C-alpha cells in the first residue's frame, strides 16, 4: 500500500496501476460503514484508492470540525487490512491551491433537507469531491446512502460536468441496535448511544410523519427536520449536541 501526500506522488503511483480503479473518499475516523465501501471497490476493481481528508469547507460549525474524531494510525491499518492499494492523504494546500476561491455549487437540491440548516455545506462537499475525483482519476467512486442527499448531489454533478467516473451508491451499514454507523457516534455518551438507536426504529414505524416526530421528541431528540423527499424519509436530529442523520425508503 502506498501513501501519497502530494499530487506528484499520486500521479506517479497512478501511472503504475493498470485495470479499473475504484475510489472511496472519506474524512477518516473510519468504521465498518467506510470499510463496506472499500470492500465493494476492492471487489469490483483491480485497484482501490481511498482518500482521507477532513474537509474544512463543508463544516458550517467550527466546534464540529474541532471535535471531529481523528484516528489516523488505525485508519491506515484498517485500509491496509482491507485491500487498499493507495491512500491519498492530502493537506489543505494540496486540495485548495486556490484557497477555496473556486466553488462548485448546486442551485436546487442543496438548499433543502440538510442544506436548509447547514449554510455552504454542500458547496464544500461538491467542491472537494470534484477536486478529489479529478485527482483520483478513477473509473468508479463509491458513496454511502447514509448521506443520501450528498450522493444525489454528487451523482448530479458528475452528470452535469461530464465526469468520466461512475458514481455508485452503497447501502447504509448499521450497528446491531439499528443506529447508522457514523464517526460522530463516538462523541455520544453510553446512555445517549442507546437512545440514538431509537432514531432508526421510530422513523421506520408505520406512523404518520407528525406522529414519528412526536415520538422522537418524547424520546429526547431535538428534531431538526423529518421530511419526505422522493421515496425516502430523511431525518436530522440532535442528541447531546451531536447531529445525527438517517434515512429510510418509504
Ligand atoms: P465521511 O467520512 O463521513 O465523509 O464518509 C465517507 C463515505 O462513507 C461517504 O460516502 C459516506 O456516505 C459513507 N458512510 C459513512 N457512514 C456510512 C454508513 N453507516 N454506511 C454506509 N456508508 C457510510
PDB file of C-alpha atoms and ligand atoms in Angstrom:
ATOM      1  CA  UNK A   1       0.000   0.000   0.000  1.00  0.00           C
ATOM      2  CA  UNK A   2       1.305   3.427  -0.988  1.00  0.00           C
ATOM      3  CA  UNK A   3       0.514   6.649   0.895  1.00  0.00           C
ATOM      4  CA  UNK A   4       0.547   9.790  -1.271  1.00  0.00           C
ATOM      5  CA  UNK A   5       0.787  13.214   0.329  1.00  0.00           C
ATOM      6  CA  UNK A   6       1.398  15.255  -2.843  1.00  0.00           C
ATOM      7  CA  UNK A   7      -0.179  15.362  -6.287  1.00  0.00           C
ATOM      8  CA  UNK A   8       3.112  14.266  -7.896  1.00  0.00           C
ATOM      9  CA  UNK A   9       3.343  11.223  -5.613  1.00  0.00           C
ATOM     10  CA  UNK A  10      -0.197  10.266  -6.595  1.00  0.00           C
ATOM     11  CA  UNK A  11       0.372  10.831 -10.323  1.00  0.00           C
ATOM     12  CA  UNK A  12       3.377   8.512 -10.165  1.00  0.00           C
ATOM     13  CA  UNK A  13       1.527   5.822  -8.204  1.00  0.00           C
ATOM     14  CA  UNK A  14      -1.499   6.143 -10.528  1.00  0.00           C
ATOM     15  CA  UNK A  15       0.656   5.681 -13.629  1.00  0.00           C
ATOM     16  CA  UNK A  16       1.778   2.296 -12.275  1.00  0.00           C
ATOM     17  CA  UNK A  17      -1.792   0.998 -11.949  1.00  0.00           C
ATOM     18  CA  UNK A  18      -3.464  -0.997 -14.664  1.00  0.00           C
ATOM     19  CA  UNK A  19      -7.069  -2.116 -14.956  1.00  0.00           C
ATOM     20  CA  UNK A  20     -10.079  -0.415 -13.391  1.00  0.00           C
ATOM     21  CA  UNK A  21      -9.653   1.887 -10.397  1.00  0.00           C
ATOM     22  CA  UNK A  22     -12.194   2.302  -7.594  1.00  0.00           C
ATOM     23  CA  UNK A  23     -12.128   5.368  -5.356  1.00  0.00           C
ATOM     24  CA  UNK A  24     -13.556   5.940  -1.863  1.00  0.00           C
ATOM     25  CA  UNK A  25     -13.340   9.487  -0.463  1.00  0.00           C
ATOM     26  CA  UNK A  26     -13.520   9.728   3.365  1.00  0.00           C
ATOM     27  CA  UNK A  27     -12.847  12.155   6.198  1.00  0.00           C
ATOM     28  CA  UNK A  28     -11.171   9.495   8.362  1.00  0.00           C
ATOM     29  CA  UNK A  29     -12.278   8.082  11.752  1.00  0.00           C
ATOM     30  CA  UNK A  30     -13.138   5.002   9.754  1.00  0.00           C
ATOM     31  CA  UNK A  31     -15.763   2.463  10.811  1.00  0.00           C
ATOM     32  CA  UNK A  32     -17.491  -0.505   9.185  1.00  0.00           C
ATOM     33  CA  UNK A  33     -19.609   1.826   7.024  1.00  0.00           C
ATOM     34  CA  UNK A  34     -16.465   3.164   5.340  1.00  0.00           C
ATOM     35  CA  UNK A  35     -14.964  -0.320   5.193  1.00  0.00           C
ATOM     36  CA  UNK A  36     -18.051  -1.593   3.332  1.00  0.00           C
ATOM     37  CA  UNK A  37     -17.338   0.937   0.554  1.00  0.00           C
ATOM     38  CA  UNK A  38     -13.685  -0.125   0.410  1.00  0.00           C
ATOM     39  CA  UNK A  39     -14.658  -3.807   0.224  1.00  0.00           C
ATOM     40  CA  UNK A  40     -17.124  -3.095  -2.574  1.00  0.00           C
ATOM     41  CA  UNK A  41     -14.456  -1.197  -4.501  1.00  0.00           C
ATOM     42  CA  UNK A  42     -11.908  -3.981  -3.985  1.00  0.00           C
ATOM     43  CA  UNK A  43     -14.460  -6.500  -5.250  1.00  0.00           C
ATOM     44  CA  UNK A  44     -15.358  -4.510  -8.368  1.00  0.00           C
ATOM     45  CA  UNK A  45     -11.971  -3.054  -9.395  1.00  0.00           C
ATOM     46  CA  UNK A  46      -8.394  -4.060  -9.983  1.00  0.00           C
ATOM     47  CA  UNK A  47      -7.099  -1.286  -7.680  1.00  0.00           C
ATOM     48  CA  UNK A  48      -8.630   0.732  -4.870  1.00  0.00           C
ATOM     49  CA  UNK A  49      -7.715   4.283  -3.883  1.00  0.00           C
ATOM     50  CA  UNK A  50      -9.005   5.836  -0.641  1.00  0.00           C
ATOM     51  CA  UNK A  51      -8.614   9.474   0.376  1.00  0.00           C
ATOM     52  CA  UNK A  52      -8.589  10.670   3.975  1.00  0.00           C
ATOM     53  CA  UNK A  53      -9.163  14.413   4.161  1.00  0.00           C
ATOM     54  CA  UNK A  54     -11.080  16.226   6.894  1.00  0.00           C
ATOM     55  CA  UNK A  55     -12.512  18.868   4.592  1.00  0.00           C
ATOM     56  CA  UNK A  56     -12.896  22.164   6.478  1.00  0.00           C
ATOM     57  CA  UNK A  57     -15.030  23.869   3.817  1.00  0.00           C
ATOM     58  CA  UNK A  58     -18.013  21.591   4.416  1.00  0.00           C
ATOM     59  CA  UNK A  59     -18.236  22.342   8.155  1.00  0.00           C
ATOM     60  CA  UNK A  60     -20.674  25.111   8.967  1.00  0.00           C
ATOM     61  CA  UNK A  61     -19.849  24.775  12.669  1.00  0.00           C
ATOM     62  CA  UNK A  62     -16.240  25.170  13.846  1.00  0.00           C
ATOM     63  CA  UNK A  63     -16.687  23.134  17.045  1.00  0.00           C
ATOM     64  CA  UNK A  64     -17.998  20.202  14.974  1.00  0.00           C
ATOM     65  CA  UNK A  65     -14.771  20.371  12.936  1.00  0.00           C
ATOM     66  CA  UNK A  66     -12.563  20.693  16.041  1.00  0.00           C
ATOM     67  CA  UNK A  67     -14.294  17.794  17.788  1.00  0.00           C
ATOM     68  CA  UNK A  68     -14.327  15.508  14.752  1.00  0.00           C
ATOM     69  CA  UNK A  69     -12.642  12.239  15.836  1.00  0.00           C
ATOM     70  CA  UNK A  70      -9.154  11.628  14.425  1.00  0.00           C
ATOM     71  CA  UNK A  71      -7.755   8.080  14.333  1.00  0.00           C
ATOM     72  CA  UNK A  72      -5.205   8.207  11.509  1.00  0.00           C
ATOM     73  CA  UNK A  73      -2.940   5.306  12.531  1.00  0.00           C
ATOM     74  CA  UNK A  74      -5.909   2.972  12.979  1.00  0.00           C
ATOM     75  CA  UNK A  75      -7.447   4.194   9.703  1.00  0.00           C
ATOM     76  CA  UNK A  76      -4.285   3.407   7.737  1.00  0.00           C
ATOM     77  CA  UNK A  77      -4.091  -0.056   9.313  1.00  0.00           C
ATOM     78  CA  UNK A  78      -7.743  -0.758   8.556  1.00  0.00           C
ATOM     79  CA  UNK A  79      -7.349   0.311   4.920  1.00  0.00           C
ATOM     80  CA  UNK A  80      -4.272  -1.865   4.514  1.00  0.00           C
ATOM     81  CA  UNK A  81      -6.103  -4.860   6.053  1.00  0.00           C
ATOM     82  CA  UNK A  82      -8.976  -4.424   3.608  1.00  0.00           C
ATOM     83  CA  UNK A  83      -7.030  -4.364   0.362  1.00  0.00           C
ATOM     84  CA  UNK A  84      -6.494  -0.655  -0.337  1.00  0.00           C
ATOM     85  CA  UNK A  85      -3.702  -0.028  -2.850  1.00  0.00           C
ATOM     86  CA  UNK A  86      -3.226   3.722  -2.464  1.00  0.00           C
ATOM     87  CA  UNK A  87      -4.183   6.218   0.238  1.00  0.00           C
ATOM     88  CA  UNK A  88      -4.349   9.881  -0.734  1.00  0.00           C
ATOM     89  CA  UNK A  89      -3.567  11.818   2.437  1.00  0.00           C
ATOM     90  CA  UNK A  90      -3.576  15.450   1.353  1.00  0.00           C
ATOM     91  CA  UNK A  91      -3.267  18.616   3.406  1.00  0.00           C
ATOM     92  CA  UNK A  92      -5.318  21.780   2.859  1.00  0.00           C
ATOM     93  CA  UNK A  93      -2.836  23.331   0.405  1.00  0.00           C
ATOM     94  CA  UNK A  94      -2.821  20.172  -1.730  1.00  0.00           C
ATOM     95  CA  UNK A  95      -6.612  20.251  -2.112  1.00  0.00           C
ATOM     96  CA  UNK A  96      -7.088  24.033  -2.107  1.00  0.00           C
ATOM     97  CA  UNK A  97      -4.193  25.680  -4.020  1.00  0.00           C
ATOM     98  CA  UNK A  98      -6.816  28.337  -4.832  1.00  0.00           C
ATOM     99  CA  UNK A  99      -7.682  28.754  -1.103  1.00  0.00           C
ATOM    100  CA  UNK A 100     -11.337  27.921  -1.907  1.00  0.00           C
ATOM    101  CA  UNK A 101     -11.798  30.749  -4.396  1.00  0.00           C
ATOM    102  CA  UNK A 102     -13.371  28.398  -6.943  1.00  0.00           C
ATOM    103  CA  UNK A 103     -16.545  26.570  -5.931  1.00  0.00           C
ATOM    104  CA  UNK A 104     -18.928  24.012  -7.351  1.00  0.00           C
ATOM    105  CA  UNK A 105     -22.490  24.595  -6.236  1.00  0.00           C
ATOM    106  CA  UNK A 106     -25.979  23.388  -6.938  1.00  0.00           C
ATOM    107  CA  UNK A 107     -28.996  25.684  -7.142  1.00  0.00           C
ATOM    108  CA  UNK A 108     -31.790  23.379  -6.056  1.00  0.00           C
ATOM    109  CA  UNK A 109     -31.293  20.189  -4.079  1.00  0.00           C
ATOM    110  CA  UNK A 110     -28.504  21.751  -1.994  1.00  0.00           C
ATOM    111  CA  UNK A 111     -30.911  24.150  -0.287  1.00  0.00           C
ATOM    112  CA  UNK A 112     -33.389  21.619   1.132  1.00  0.00           C
ATOM    113  CA  UNK A 113     -33.071  18.968   3.899  1.00  0.00           C
ATOM    114  CA  UNK A 114     -29.533  19.304   5.379  1.00  0.00           C
ATOM    115  CA  UNK A 115     -28.813  22.214   3.044  1.00  0.00           C
ATOM    116  CA  UNK A 116     -31.551  24.322   4.645  1.00  0.00           C
ATOM    117  CA  UNK A 117     -29.773  24.101   8.017  1.00  0.00           C
ATOM    118  CA  UNK A 118     -26.072  23.917   7.106  1.00  0.00           C
ATOM    119  CA  UNK A 119     -25.111  27.004   5.165  1.00  0.00           C
ATOM    120  CA  UNK A 120     -22.500  26.345   2.495  1.00  0.00           C
ATOM    121  CA  UNK A 121     -22.210  22.679   3.464  1.00  0.00           C
ATOM    122  CA  UNK A 122     -22.949  21.246   0.035  1.00  0.00           C
ATOM    123  CA  UNK A 123     -20.770  23.844  -1.710  1.00  0.00           C
ATOM    124  CA  UNK A 124     -17.910  22.470   0.376  1.00  0.00           C
ATOM    125  CA  UNK A 125     -18.886  18.860  -0.339  1.00  0.00           C
ATOM    126  CA  UNK A 126     -19.323  19.289  -4.099  1.00  0.00           C
ATOM    127  CA  UNK A 127     -16.147  21.327  -4.447  1.00  0.00           C
ATOM    128  CA  UNK A 128     -13.985  18.855  -2.542  1.00  0.00           C
ATOM    129  CA  UNK A 129     -15.485  15.824  -4.294  1.00  0.00           C
ATOM    130  CA  UNK A 130     -14.961  17.423  -7.709  1.00  0.00           C
ATOM    131  CA  UNK A 131     -11.320  18.070  -6.804  1.00  0.00           C
ATOM    132  CA  UNK A 132     -10.804  14.558  -5.387  1.00  0.00           C
ATOM    133  CA  UNK A 133     -12.440  12.907  -8.416  1.00  0.00           C
ATOM    134  CA  UNK A 134     -10.180  14.943 -10.717  1.00  0.00           C
ATOM    135  CA  UNK A 135      -7.129  13.948  -8.668  1.00  0.00           C
ATOM    136  CA  UNK A 136      -8.004  10.252  -8.306  1.00  0.00           C
ATOM    137  CA  UNK A 137      -8.908   9.665 -11.979  1.00  0.00           C
ATOM    138  CA  UNK A 138     -10.887   6.553 -11.043  1.00  0.00           C
ATOM    139  CA  UNK A 139     -13.362   4.534 -13.088  1.00  0.00           C
ATOM    140  CA  UNK A 140     -15.787   4.086 -10.195  1.00  0.00           C
ATOM    141  CA  UNK A 141     -16.356   6.080  -6.998  1.00  0.00           C
ATOM    142  CA  UNK A 142     -18.328   4.768  -4.019  1.00  0.00           C
ATOM    143  CA  UNK A 143     -20.599   6.777  -1.713  1.00  0.00           C
ATOM    144  CA  UNK A 144     -22.805   5.698   1.198  1.00  0.00           C
ATOM    145  CA  UNK A 145     -26.586   6.040   1.249  1.00  0.00           C
ATOM    146  CA  UNK A 146     -26.235   7.224   4.846  1.00  0.00           C
ATOM    147  CA  UNK A 147     -25.608  10.629   3.217  1.00  0.00           C
ATOM    148  CA  UNK A 148     -28.247  10.124   0.558  1.00  0.00           C
ATOM    149  CA  UNK A 149     -28.706  13.793  -0.312  1.00  0.00           C
ATOM    150  CA  UNK A 150     -24.943  14.069  -0.754  1.00  0.00           C
ATOM    151  CA  UNK A 151     -24.977  11.021  -3.043  1.00  0.00           C
ATOM    152  CA  UNK A 152     -27.760  12.538  -5.205  1.00  0.00           C
ATOM    153  CA  UNK A 153     -25.889  15.831  -5.493  1.00  0.00           C
ATOM    154  CA  UNK A 154     -22.604  14.150  -6.412  1.00  0.00           C
ATOM    155  CA  UNK A 155     -24.304  11.955  -8.984  1.00  0.00           C
ATOM    156  CA  UNK A 156     -25.993  15.024 -10.483  1.00  0.00           C
ATOM    157  CA  UNK A 157     -22.682  16.928 -10.515  1.00  0.00           C
ATOM    158  CA  UNK A 158     -20.883  14.065 -12.281  1.00  0.00           C
ATOM    159  CA  UNK A 159     -23.572  14.048 -14.973  1.00  0.00           C
ATOM    160  CA  UNK A 160     -23.696  17.848 -15.305  1.00  0.00           C
ATOM    161  CA  UNK A 161     -19.912  18.120 -15.763  1.00  0.00           C
ATOM    162  CA  UNK A 162     -19.440  15.012 -17.937  1.00  0.00           C
ATOM    163  CA  UNK A 163     -17.107  13.397 -15.399  1.00  0.00           C
ATOM    164  CA  UNK A 164     -15.717  10.044 -16.504  1.00  0.00           C
ATOM    165  CA  UNK A 165     -16.024   8.447 -13.071  1.00  0.00           C
ATOM    166  CA  UNK A 166     -19.154   6.382 -12.418  1.00  0.00           C
ATOM    167  CA  UNK A 167     -20.859   7.300  -9.120  1.00  0.00           C
ATOM    168  CA  UNK A 168     -22.051   4.241  -7.199  1.00  0.00           C
ATOM    169  CA  UNK A 169     -24.212   4.199  -4.040  1.00  0.00           C
ATOM    170  CA  UNK A 170     -23.801   1.628  -1.246  1.00  0.00           C
ATOM    171  CA  UNK A 171     -26.317   0.647   1.472  1.00  0.00           C
ATOM    172  CA  UNK A 172     -26.240   2.080   4.996  1.00  0.00           C
ATOM    173  CA  UNK A 173     -24.280  -0.040   7.465  1.00  0.00           C
ATOM    174  CA  UNK A 174     -25.874  -0.092  10.922  1.00  0.00           C
ATOM    175  CA  UNK A 175     -24.842  -1.196  14.385  1.00  0.00           C
ATOM    176  CA  UNK A 176     -26.754  -4.175  15.815  1.00  0.00           C
ATOM    177  CA  UNK A 177     -29.013  -1.655  17.565  1.00  0.00           C
ATOM    178  CA  UNK A 178     -30.034  -0.197  14.182  1.00  0.00           C
ATOM    179  CA  UNK A 179     -28.057   3.020  14.655  1.00  0.00           C
ATOM    180  CA  UNK A 180     -26.459   4.080  11.357  1.00  0.00           C
ATOM    181  CA  UNK A 181     -22.691   3.965  11.811  1.00  0.00           C
ATOM    182  CA  UNK A 182     -21.130   7.410  11.905  1.00  0.00           C
ATOM    183  CA  UNK A 183     -17.829   8.862  13.062  1.00  0.00           C
ATOM    184  CA  UNK A 184     -19.885  11.286  15.181  1.00  0.00           C
ATOM    185  CA  UNK A 185     -21.436   8.409  17.212  1.00  0.00           C
ATOM    186  CA  UNK A 186     -18.119   8.260  19.102  1.00  0.00           C
ATOM    187  CA  UNK A 187     -18.987  11.581  20.680  1.00  0.00           C
ATOM    188  CA  UNK A 188     -22.169  10.253  22.329  1.00  0.00           C
ATOM    189  CA  UNK A 189     -22.227   9.086  25.953  1.00  0.00           C
ATOM    190  CA  UNK A 190     -23.130   5.431  26.561  1.00  0.00           C
ATOM    191  CA  UNK A 191     -26.633   6.441  27.554  1.00  0.00           C
ATOM    192  CA  UNK A 192     -27.155   8.684  24.507  1.00  0.00           C
ATOM    193  CA  UNK A 193     -25.849   5.997  22.194  1.00  0.00           C
ATOM    194  CA  UNK A 194     -28.545   3.657  23.475  1.00  0.00           C
ATOM    195  CA  UNK A 195     -31.129   6.384  22.917  1.00  0.00           C
ATOM    196  CA  UNK A 196     -29.730   7.137  19.441  1.00  0.00           C
ATOM    197  CA  UNK A 197     -30.733   3.688  18.212  1.00  0.00           C
ATOM    198  CA  UNK A 198     -34.375   4.755  18.663  1.00  0.00           C
ATOM    199  CA  UNK A 199     -33.966   7.114  15.685  1.00  0.00           C
ATOM    200  CA  UNK A 200     -33.963   4.335  13.094  1.00  0.00           C
ATOM    201  CA  UNK A 201     -36.642   2.360  14.969  1.00  0.00           C
ATOM    202  CA  UNK A 202     -39.002   5.364  15.085  1.00  0.00           C
ATOM    203  CA  UNK A 203     -38.525   6.589  11.514  1.00  0.00           C
ATOM    204  CA  UNK A 204     -39.156   3.036  10.261  1.00  0.00           C
ATOM    205  CA  UNK A 205     -42.508   2.760  12.104  1.00  0.00           C
ATOM    206  CA  UNK A 206     -45.818   2.591  10.290  1.00  0.00           C
ATOM    207  CA  UNK A 207     -46.979   6.035  11.520  1.00  0.00           C
ATOM    208  CA  UNK A 208     -47.577   9.479  10.044  1.00  0.00           C
ATOM    209  CA  UNK A 209     -44.596  11.824   9.839  1.00  0.00           C
ATOM    210  CA  UNK A 210     -46.160  14.016  12.544  1.00  0.00           C
ATOM    211  CA  UNK A 211     -46.529  11.036  14.920  1.00  0.00           C
ATOM    212  CA  UNK A 212     -42.957   9.943  14.260  1.00  0.00           C
ATOM    213  CA  UNK A 213     -41.802  13.458  15.028  1.00  0.00           C
ATOM    214  CA  UNK A 214     -43.721  13.486  18.335  1.00  0.00           C
ATOM    215  CA  UNK A 215     -42.184  10.137  19.281  1.00  0.00           C
ATOM    216  CA  UNK A 216     -38.684  11.405  18.506  1.00  0.00           C
ATOM    217  CA  UNK A 217     -39.255  14.473  20.695  1.00  0.00           C
ATOM    218  CA  UNK A 218     -40.713  12.312  23.539  1.00  0.00           C
ATOM    219  CA  UNK A 219     -37.604  10.110  23.327  1.00  0.00           C
ATOM    220  CA  UNK A 220     -35.370  13.136  23.887  1.00  0.00           C
ATOM    221  CA  UNK A 221     -34.221  14.075  20.388  1.00  0.00           C
ATOM    222  CA  UNK A 222     -34.144  17.654  19.227  1.00  0.00           C
ATOM    223  CA  UNK A 223     -35.602  17.278  15.731  1.00  0.00           C
ATOM    224  CA  UNK A 224     -34.055  19.489  13.053  1.00  0.00           C
ATOM    225  CA  UNK A 225     -36.168  18.039  10.267  1.00  0.00           C
ATOM    226  CA  UNK A 226     -38.143  14.935   9.371  1.00  0.00           C
ATOM    227  CA  UNK A 227     -39.082  15.279   5.721  1.00  0.00           C
ATOM    228  CA  UNK A 228     -40.158  13.049   2.882  1.00  0.00           C
ATOM    229  CA  UNK A 229     -38.303  13.635  -0.369  1.00  0.00           C
ATOM    230  CA  UNK A 230     -38.846  11.405  -3.381  1.00  0.00           C
ATOM    231  CA  UNK A 231     -39.438   7.933  -1.935  1.00  0.00           C
ATOM    232  CA  UNK A 232     -37.424   8.409   1.265  1.00  0.00           C
ATOM    233  CA  UNK A 233     -37.941   9.813   4.719  1.00  0.00           C
ATOM    234  CA  UNK A 234     -34.951  11.929   5.793  1.00  0.00           C
ATOM    235  CA  UNK A 235     -34.191  12.805   9.405  1.00  0.00           C
ATOM    236  CA  UNK A 236     -31.693  15.066  11.151  1.00  0.00           C
ATOM    237  CA  UNK A 237     -31.743  15.216  14.948  1.00  0.00           C
ATOM    238  CA  UNK A 238     -29.534  16.340  17.800  1.00  0.00           C
ATOM    239  CA  UNK A 239     -28.646  14.339  20.891  1.00  0.00           C
ATOM    240  CA  UNK A 240     -26.151  15.789  23.400  1.00  0.00           C
ATOM    241  CA  UNK A 241     -25.371  18.465  20.764  1.00  0.00           C
ATOM    242  CA  UNK A 242     -24.268  15.717  18.354  1.00  0.00           C
ATOM    243  CA  UNK A 243     -26.014  15.876  14.989  1.00  0.00           C
ATOM    244  CA  UNK A 244     -27.265  12.537  13.656  1.00  0.00           C
ATOM    245  CA  UNK A 245     -28.793  11.889  10.240  1.00  0.00           C
ATOM    246  CA  UNK A 246     -30.567   8.876   8.819  1.00  0.00           C
ATOM    247  CA  UNK A 247     -32.973   7.997   6.026  1.00  0.00           C
ATOM    248  CA  UNK A 248     -35.291   5.122   5.144  1.00  0.00           C
ATOM    249  CA  UNK A 249     -37.075   4.083   1.974  1.00  0.00           C
ATOM    250  CA  UNK A 250     -40.833   4.574   2.164  1.00  0.00           C
TER     251      UNK A 250
HETATM  252  P1  LIG B   1     -17.354  10.590   5.656  1.00  0.00           P
HETATM  253  O1  LIG B   1     -16.021  10.114   6.179  1.00  0.00           O
HETATM  254  O2  LIG B   1     -18.364  10.867   6.728  1.00  0.00           O
HETATM  255  O3  LIG B   1     -17.218  11.739   4.676  1.00  0.00           O
HETATM  256  O4  LIG B   1     -17.950   9.384   4.827  1.00  0.00           O
HETATM  257  C1  LIG B   1     -17.247   8.841   3.729  1.00  0.00           C
HETATM  258  C2  LIG B   1     -18.191   7.958   2.957  1.00  0.00           C
HETATM  259  O5  LIG B   1     -18.628   6.886   3.801  1.00  0.00           O
HETATM  260  C3  LIG B   1     -19.442   8.674   2.471  1.00  0.00           C
HETATM  261  O6  LIG B   1     -19.756   8.248   1.163  1.00  0.00           O
HETATM  262  C4  LIG B   1     -20.485   8.234   3.469  1.00  0.00           C
HETATM  263  O7  LIG B   1     -21.807   8.269   2.960  1.00  0.00           O
HETATM  264  C5  LIG B   1     -20.041   6.804   3.731  1.00  0.00           C
HETATM  265  N1  LIG B   1     -20.597   6.310   5.006  1.00  0.00           N
HETATM  266  C6  LIG B   1     -20.493   6.888   6.226  1.00  0.00           C
HETATM  267  N2  LIG B   1     -21.188   6.174   7.134  1.00  0.00           N
HETATM  268  C7  LIG B   1     -21.749   5.137   6.475  1.00  0.00           C
HETATM  269  C8  LIG B   1     -22.592   4.049   6.857  1.00  0.00           C
HETATM  270  N3  LIG B   1     -23.011   3.883   8.110  1.00  0.00           N
HETATM  271  N4  LIG B   1     -22.964   3.167   5.906  1.00  0.00           N
HETATM  272  C9  LIG B   1     -22.564   3.327   4.612  1.00  0.00           C
HETATM  273  N5  LIG B   1     -21.773   4.323   4.186  1.00  0.00           N
HETATM  274  C10 LIG B   1     -21.364   5.221   5.097  1.00  0.00           C
END
